[in-house]
Coordinates of C-alpha atoms in Angstrom, one line a residue:
M26 CA 19.0 -2.5 22.1
E27 CA 20.6 1.3 23.1
A28 CA 24.4 -0.3 22.1
T29 CA 22.6 -0.9 18.9
K30 CA 21.0 2.7 18.2
T31 CA 24.3 4.1 19.9
A32 CA 26.2 2.3 17.0
V33 CA 24.0 3.4 14.2
A34 CA 23.6 6.5 15.3
A35 CA 28.1 7.0 15.3
F36 CA 27.2 5.6 11.8
V37 CA 25.5 8.3 10.6
C38 CA 27.3 11.6 12.0
G39 CA 30.3 9.7 10.8
A40 CA 29.1 9.5 7.3
A41 CA 27.4 13.0 7.7
V42 CA 31.0 14.6 8.9
G43 CA 32.9 12.7 5.8
A44 CA 30.6 14.1 3.5
A45 CA 30.6 17.6 4.4
S46 CA 34.7 17.5 4.4
T47 CA 34.5 15.8 0.9
Y48 CA 32.2 18.8 -0.1
I49 CA 34.5 21.4 1.6
A50 CA 37.8 20.3 -0.4
T51 CA 36.0 19.5 -3.7
R52 CA 33.7 22.4 -3.8
H53 CA 36.0 23.9 -6.4
L54 CA 36.5 20.7 -8.6
L55 CA 32.9 20.8 -9.6
P56 CA 32.3 19.2 -13.0
T57 CA 31.9 21.5 -15.6
R58 CA 29.3 22.0 -17.9
P59 CA 30.4 19.8 -20.9
Q60 CA 31.5 17.1 -18.0
R61 CA 27.4 17.3 -16.7
E62 CA 26.7 17.1 -20.2
E63 CA 28.6 13.7 -19.9
H64 CA 27.3 12.4 -17.1
T65 CA 23.6 12.2 -17.8
Q66 CA 24.5 11.0 -21.4
K67 CA 25.6 8.0 -19.2
Q68 CA 23.4 7.9 -16.7
Q69 CA 20.5 7.4 -19.1
L70 CA 22.6 4.5 -21.3
Q71 CA 23.3 2.9 -17.7
Q72 CA 19.9 3.5 -15.9
Q73 CA 18.6 -0.5 -18.0
E74 CA 21.3 -2.5 -16.0
G75 CA 20.9 0.1 -12.7
E76 CA 24.2 0.8 -12.3
S77 CA 25.1 4.0 -10.9
V78 CA 27.1 7.1 -12.2
L79 CA 29.0 9.2 -8.9
L80 CA 31.3 11.9 -8.2
S81 CA 34.1 11.0 -6.8
D82 CA 35.5 12.6 -4.2
T83 CA 38.3 14.5 -6.3
G84 CA 35.8 16.2 -8.4
E85 CA 35.5 13.7 -11.5
L86 CA 33.2 11.5 -12.7
T87 CA 32.9 7.7 -12.2
D88 CA 30.8 5.1 -12.7
K89 CA 32.1 3.2 -9.6
E90 CA 30.6 2.9 -5.9
P91 CA 33.0 4.7 -3.5
T92 CA 35.2 2.2 -2.0
D93 CA 36.4 4.5 1.0
K94 CA 36.4 2.9 4.3
A95 CA 33.6 5.3 5.8
S96 CA 31.4 3.0 2.7
A97 CA 32.5 0.0 3.3
E98 CA 31.9 0.3 7.0
G99 CA 28.4 1.6 5.9
E100 CA 27.5 -1.9 4.0
E101 CA 29.0 -4.0 6.3
M102 CA 26.9 -2.8 8.8
A103 CA 23.6 -2.8 6.8
A104 CA 24.7 -6.0 5.8
A105 CA 24.8 -6.8 9.6
S106 CA 21.1 -5.7 10.1
P107 CA 19.1 -7.6 8.5
I108 CA 15.0 -7.1 9.1
P109 CA 14.3 -9.5 12.2
A110 CA 12.0 -12.5 11.6
A111 CA 9.4 -12.8 13.7
G112 CA 9.8 -14.6 17.7
D113 CA 13.3 -12.9 17.4
T114 CA 14.3 -11.9 21.2
Q115 CA 15.2 -8.4 20.5
P116 CA 12.0 -6.2 19.2
P117 CA 12.7 -5.3 15.5
E118 CA 14.8 -2.4 14.9
V119 CA 16.4 -1.4 10.9
S120 CA 18.8 0.5 9.7
S121 CA 18.4 3.4 7.1
D122 CA 21.0 2.9 5.1
T123 CA 20.7 1.7 1.6
T124 CA 21.9 -1.7 0.3
H125 CA 22.9 -3.3 -3.0
E126 CA 19.6 -5.5 -3.7
S127 CA 19.7 -6.8 -6.5
G128 CA 17.1 -6.8 -9.1
G129 CA 13.9 -4.7 -9.6
H130 CA 10.5 -3.6 -11.0
A131 CA 10.8 -4.0 -14.8
A132 CA 11.5 -1.5 -17.7
N133 CA 8.6 -0.4 -20.2
G134 CA 8.0 -3.5 -22.1
Q135 CA 9.8 -6.1 -19.8
E136 CA 7.0 -8.7 -17.7
G137 CA 8.3 -9.2 -13.8
D138 CA 11.9 -8.8 -12.2
V139 CA 15.0 -7.8 -14.1
P140 CA 18.5 -9.9 -12.3
D141 CA 21.2 -7.1 -12.7
N142 CA 23.6 -9.4 -14.4
A143 CA 20.7 -10.3 -17.5
N144 CA 21.4 -9.5 -20.8
E145 CA 20.5 -6.0 -22.4
N146 CA 17.0 -6.3 -23.5
C147 CA 16.3 -8.9 -20.8
P148 CA 11.9 -9.3 -21.5
G149 CA 11.9 -10.0 -17.8
T150 CA 11.7 -13.2 -15.5
A151 CA 7.6 -13.7 -15.5
S152 CA 7.7 -13.1 -19.7
D153 CA 6.6 -16.1 -21.3
S154 CA 9.6 -15.6 -23.7
A155 CA 12.0 -15.4 -20.8
G156 CA 15.1 -17.9 -21.2
K157 CA 13.7 -18.2 -25.3
S158 CA 14.1 -14.9 -26.3
A159 CA 17.2 -14.1 -29.0
A160 CA 18.3 -11.4 -26.0
C161 CA 18.9 -14.1 -23.9
A162 CA 21.2 -16.6 -25.2
G163 CA 24.4 -16.5 -23.3
C164 CA 22.4 -15.0 -20.4
P165 CA 24.0 -16.5 -16.9
N166 CA 19.9 -17.0 -16.1
Q167 CA 19.0 -18.7 -18.7
A168 CA 18.4 -21.7 -17.8
V169 CA 16.2 -20.6 -14.9
C170 CA 14.1 -18.1 -16.8
A171 CA 12.9 -21.1 -19.4
S172 CA 12.3 -23.3 -16.6
G173 CA 9.3 -20.7 -15.5
E174 CA 10.2 -20.8 -11.7
A175 CA 9.8 -17.2 -12.1
R176 CA 6.2 -16.6 -13.9
K177 CA 4.7 -19.4 -10.3
P178 CA 2.8 -17.1 -8.3
D179 CA 4.7 -15.9 -5.2
P180 CA 4.2 -18.3 -2.2
A181 CA 3.9 -14.7 -0.2
I182 CA 0.8 -14.1 -1.5
S183 CA -0.9 -17.3 -0.1
E184 CA 0.7 -16.5 3.2
V185 CA -1.0 -12.9 3.0
H186 CA -4.4 -14.5 2.6
D187 CA -4.0 -16.7 5.4
K188 CA -2.8 -14.3 7.8
L189 CA -4.8 -11.4 6.9
K190 CA -8.4 -14.2 7.3
S191 CA -9.1 -12.4 10.2
V192 CA -9.6 -9.4 9.3
K193 CA -13.1 -8.5 8.0
H194 CA -12.1 -5.4 5.6
K195 CA -8.9 -3.7 4.1
I196 CA -8.6 -0.6 2.5
L197 CA -6.0 1.7 0.9
V198 CA -5.4 5.6 0.9
L199 CA -4.0 6.7 -2.0
S200 CA -2.6 10.0 -3.5
G201 CA -1.7 11.1 -6.3
K202 CA 0.8 14.1 -5.2
G203 CA 2.3 13.6 -1.9
G204 CA 1.7 16.7 0.6
V205 CA -2.2 16.4 0.0
G206 CA -2.8 15.3 3.5
K207 CA -3.4 11.8 2.8
S208 CA -1.6 10.5 5.9
T209 CA -4.1 13.0 7.9
V210 CA -7.1 11.6 6.2
S211 CA -6.1 8.1 7.3
A212 CA -5.5 9.0 11.1
Q213 CA -8.5 10.6 11.0
L214 CA -9.9 8.1 9.2
A215 CA -8.5 5.7 11.6
Y216 CA -10.2 7.5 14.7
A217 CA -13.2 7.9 13.4
L218 CA -14.2 4.0 12.5
A219 CA -12.6 3.0 15.8
G220 CA -14.8 5.6 17.6
R221 CA -17.6 3.6 16.3
S222 CA -16.4 0.6 18.3
H223 CA -14.7 -1.0 15.7
E224 CA -11.5 -3.0 16.3
V225 CA -8.7 -0.9 13.7
G226 CA -5.7 -1.5 12.9
L227 CA -3.2 1.6 11.0
L228 CA -0.4 0.3 8.8
D229 CA 2.0 2.8 7.4
I230 CA 3.8 1.4 4.9
D231 CA 5.6 5.2 3.7
I232 CA 8.9 3.4 3.8
C233 CA 10.4 6.8 3.4
G234 CA 8.2 9.2 5.6
P235 CA 6.2 7.9 7.9
S236 CA 4.0 10.1 9.0
I237 CA 1.6 8.0 11.0
P238 CA 3.3 7.6 14.7
R239 CA 3.0 11.8 14.3
L240 CA 0.0 11.9 13.5
L241 CA -1.2 9.7 15.9
G242 CA 1.2 10.6 19.2
L243 CA 3.2 7.6 19.1
S244 CA 6.7 9.3 18.3
G245 CA 9.3 7.1 20.1
Q246 CA 7.5 4.4 20.5
E247 CA 9.2 0.7 19.9
V248 CA 7.6 -2.3 19.1
H249 CA 8.3 -6.0 20.5
S250 CA 8.3 -9.3 19.4
S251 CA 6.2 -12.3 20.7
A252 CA 5.9 -15.8 19.9
A253 CA 2.5 -14.2 18.2
G254 CA 4.7 -12.1 15.8
W255 CA 5.4 -8.4 16.3
S256 CA 2.5 -6.6 18.7
P257 CA 1.5 -3.5 16.8
V258 CA 1.4 -0.1 19.0
Y259 CA -1.5 0.5 20.6
V260 CA -3.3 4.1 20.8
D261 CA -6.2 2.9 22.2
E262 CA -7.1 -1.2 23.3
N263 CA -9.7 -1.4 19.9
L264 CA -6.6 1.0 17.5
A265 CA -3.5 -0.7 16.7
V266 CA -0.7 0.3 14.7
M267 CA 2.3 -0.7 12.9
S268 CA 5.3 1.4 11.4
I269 CA 8.8 1.9 10.0
G270 CA 9.0 4.6 12.2
F271 CA 8.9 2.6 15.5
L272 CA 11.6 0.8 13.9
L273 CA 14.3 3.1 13.0
P274 CA 17.0 3.4 15.9
N275 CA 16.7 7.4 14.6
Q276 CA 13.9 9.5 13.9
D277 CA 15.6 11.4 11.9
D278 CA 17.3 9.1 10.0
A279 CA 16.6 8.5 6.2
V280 CA 15.5 5.8 4.7
I281 CA 17.6 5.7 1.7
W282 CA 16.3 1.7 0.2
R283 CA 15.8 0.0 -2.8
G284 CA 12.3 -1.7 -4.3
P285 CA 13.0 -5.2 -2.9
R286 CA 14.1 -4.1 0.4
K287 CA 10.5 -2.1 0.8
N288 CA 9.0 -5.4 -0.4
G289 CA 10.7 -7.3 1.7
L290 CA 9.5 -5.4 5.2
I291 CA 5.3 -4.6 3.5
K292 CA 5.8 -8.3 3.6
Q293 CA 6.4 -8.9 6.6
F294 CA 4.6 -6.0 8.3
L295 CA 1.1 -8.3 6.6
T296 CA 2.5 -11.7 7.6
D297 CA 4.2 -11.2 11.0
V298 CA 2.4 -8.3 12.5
A299 CA 0.0 -9.9 15.0
W300 CA -3.0 -7.6 13.9
G301 CA -5.5 -10.3 15.6
D302 CA -9.0 -9.8 15.0
L303 CA -10.1 -7.1 12.7
D304 CA -13.0 -5.0 11.4
F305 CA -11.0 -2.6 9.7
L306 CA -7.0 -2.6 8.2
I307 CA -6.5 0.6 7.1
V308 CA -2.8 1.2 5.0
D309 CA -1.6 4.5 4.1
T310 CA 0.5 4.1 1.0
P311 CA 3.1 6.5 -0.1
P312 CA 2.6 9.1 -3.1
G313 CA 2.2 8.1 -6.6
T314 CA 1.9 5.0 -8.3
S315 CA 5.7 3.2 -7.0
D316 CA 7.0 -0.5 -6.2
E317 CA 4.9 -0.2 -2.6
H318 CA 1.6 0.2 -4.4
L319 CA 2.2 -2.6 -6.8
S320 CA 3.4 -4.7 -3.8
I321 CA 0.5 -4.2 -1.3
V322 CA -2.3 -4.6 -4.6
T323 CA 0.1 -7.8 -5.8
Y324 CA -0.4 -9.2 -1.6
L325 CA -3.6 -7.8 -0.6
K326 CA -5.0 -8.8 -4.5
E327 CA -5.5 -12.8 -2.6
A328 CA -6.3 -11.3 0.5
Q329 CA -10.0 -9.1 -1.1
V330 CA -8.7 -5.9 -0.3
D331 CA -12.4 -3.7 -0.1
G332 CA -10.8 -0.8 -2.0
A333 CA -9.1 2.7 -2.3
V334 CA -9.6 6.1 -1.2
I335 CA -8.0 8.6 -3.0
V336 CA -7.4 11.9 -1.5
T337 CA -7.0 15.3 -3.1
T338 CA -7.1 19.1 -2.5
P339 CA -9.2 21.1 -4.9
Q340 CA -5.5 22.3 -7.4
E341 CA -5.6 20.8 -10.9
V342 CA -1.8 20.8 -9.9
A343 CA -2.9 18.1 -7.3
M344 CA -6.0 16.7 -9.8
A345 CA -3.6 15.4 -12.5
D346 CA -1.6 13.2 -10.4
V347 CA -4.7 12.0 -8.8
R348 CA -6.6 10.4 -12.0
K349 CA -2.7 8.9 -12.9
E350 CA -3.6 7.5 -9.5
I351 CA -7.6 6.3 -10.5
N352 CA -6.5 4.3 -13.9
F353 CA -3.5 2.7 -11.8
C354 CA -6.4 1.2 -9.3
K355 CA -8.7 0.4 -12.9
K356 CA -5.6 -1.4 -14.4
V357 CA -4.7 -3.3 -11.0
G358 CA -8.6 -3.9 -10.0
V359 CA -9.2 -2.1 -6.9
P360 CA -11.6 -0.5 -6.7
I361 CA -12.7 3.1 -5.9
L362 CA -14.2 3.3 -2.2
G363 CA -14.2 7.5 -3.4
V364 CA -12.1 10.3 -3.5
V365 CA -12.0 12.5 -0.6
E366 CA -11.6 16.4 -1.4
N367 CA -9.0 17.2 1.1
M368 CA -8.2 21.0 2.0
A369 CA -11.2 22.5 0.6
D370 CA -12.1 26.1 1.3
S371 CA -15.0 28.4 -0.9
I372 CA -11.3 30.7 -0.9
F373 CA -9.5 28.8 -2.8
Q374 CA -11.8 27.4 -5.6
S375 CA -10.4 25.5 -9.0
P376 CA -11.4 27.6 -11.9
L377 CA -11.9 24.1 -13.4
G378 CA -14.6 22.5 -11.6
G379 CA -12.6 20.9 -8.7
P380 CA -12.4 16.8 -7.7
K381 CA -16.5 16.1 -7.4
I382 CA -16.7 17.5 -11.4
M383 CA -13.5 15.3 -12.0
C384 CA -15.4 12.1 -9.9
E385 CA -18.2 12.9 -11.7
K386 CA -16.4 12.9 -15.4
M387 CA -14.1 9.8 -14.6
S388 CA -17.1 7.7 -13.1
V389 CA -15.9 7.1 -9.4
P390 CA -17.8 8.2 -6.2
Y391 CA -17.5 11.6 -4.7
A392 CA -16.7 10.8 -0.6
G393 CA -16.7 14.1 0.5
S394 CA -14.9 17.0 1.6
I395 CA -12.6 18.2 4.6
P396 CA -12.4 21.9 5.0
L397 CA -9.0 23.9 5.3
D398 CA -9.2 23.7 9.2
Q399 CA -6.6 24.6 11.5
Q400 CA -8.1 22.2 14.0
V401 CA -7.4 19.7 11.7
M402 CA -3.7 21.1 11.6
L403 CA -3.4 20.9 15.3
A404 CA -5.0 17.6 15.9
G405 CA -2.3 16.2 13.9
E406 CA 0.4 18.2 15.2
L407 CA -0.4 16.4 18.4
G408 CA -1.5 13.3 17.5
K409 CA -4.9 13.8 18.8
S410 CA -8.0 12.5 17.9
L411 CA -10.1 15.7 16.1
R412 CA -13.7 14.1 16.9
K413 CA -12.2 14.2 20.7
M414 CA -9.9 17.3 20.7
A415 CA -12.2 19.8 18.7
P416 CA -15.7 18.0 19.0
E417 CA -17.4 21.7 18.0
S418 CA -15.0 21.7 15.0
S419 CA -16.7 21.6 11.4
S420 CA -14.7 19.4 10.2
V421 CA -16.0 16.3 13.0
G422 CA -19.3 16.4 11.1
R423 CA -17.4 16.3 7.6
I424 CA -14.9 13.5 8.5
E425 CA -18.0 11.8 9.5
K426 CA -20.0 12.0 6.4
V427 CA -16.6 10.9 4.4
V428 CA -16.4 7.7 6.9
D429 CA -20.1 6.9 5.8
N430 CA -19.8 7.2 2.3
I431 CA -16.7 5.0 3.0
L432 CA -18.4 2.7 4.4
T433 CA -21.9 2.5 2.0
R434 CA -19.8 1.6 -0.6
L435 CA -18.1 -1.5 0.9
P436 CA -19.1 -5.1 -0.6
I437 CA -21.0 -6.0 3.3
P438 CA -22.1 -2.2 4.0
M439 CA -21.0 -0.9 7.4
R440 CA -22.0 1.8 10.0

């Protein structure tokens, strides 16, 4: 374990030094404005095929992947560090290096994944015209697509359903924009439910920016494997947590993953973690509507996700993206349990009415507000439950009211 961490750390440091050296050596060779415009046009043309247009070590524009020794070693290390399966003797540990997965989510007008080697204007592997369209002629995937194999249900969906039968309620926590306190709300929601003697699991699927370990005071903790699967990290005996933050060899490493690898880890979190019997599984998601959201909704659809809690701040710049998040939930059939107005303050009220008015206009429930409170910030910094750390804070009652409003909107209301 330590040897692996040392090797990964050495690689990351070496890559950083190499990048710095390259910059110093080539800063006087930066591309001119016409070159940059040509570069942008080339990117747009190649975007459908998922190709990369890079700046070479000499400052020239190129559409080839770097082939220097450091890059080759990085790819070799990433390939040699797969996500371990449940039951492995070594604790799960992931490499933050980027890998070259094939496939990705479809573009506009396409259904299902589009293989990297697909023809231009591929209709998508899940389309009814897959393998039959004129655009499919000569494609190496034509026979497979025409057979309908790609349109069959993902077997992982049933696997997730079976694995989560012992979880009574599954709640997604979403936000349209980053920085609105979504993970803080997730953490305090989990603390509040655990404080009511419920069995609670908190799953962090913000793969590139995991905040949950710090917000619950678990930074530096590690995950261990057992015959039952990956063991989550426990804050209290009735509050279990899982995050990619526990799997990184270095907490400061950037996770640079493409969609398929993110989706693979989310699936493993749902199928390989030994959650046990839970009253609630709270899923903290990244901001926006990306691969992670599509994956978690797909996997939990058959497992009967109860709904989503959407977090926003009072400003219109945040609510503009929340409207998109609300429409996303409506399109994919995820009930909205409530919109939480975080960092609310009478001094900084929105001139356009704020989240409560927005909820009325969009016919979605308003779960309540949490004030702009230094104690809430401090609880997050220290990884504590606000209820235990500062029971006198006015925010405690506001959070409890938010929890009450959410629980009353569950299919089977709870307290």
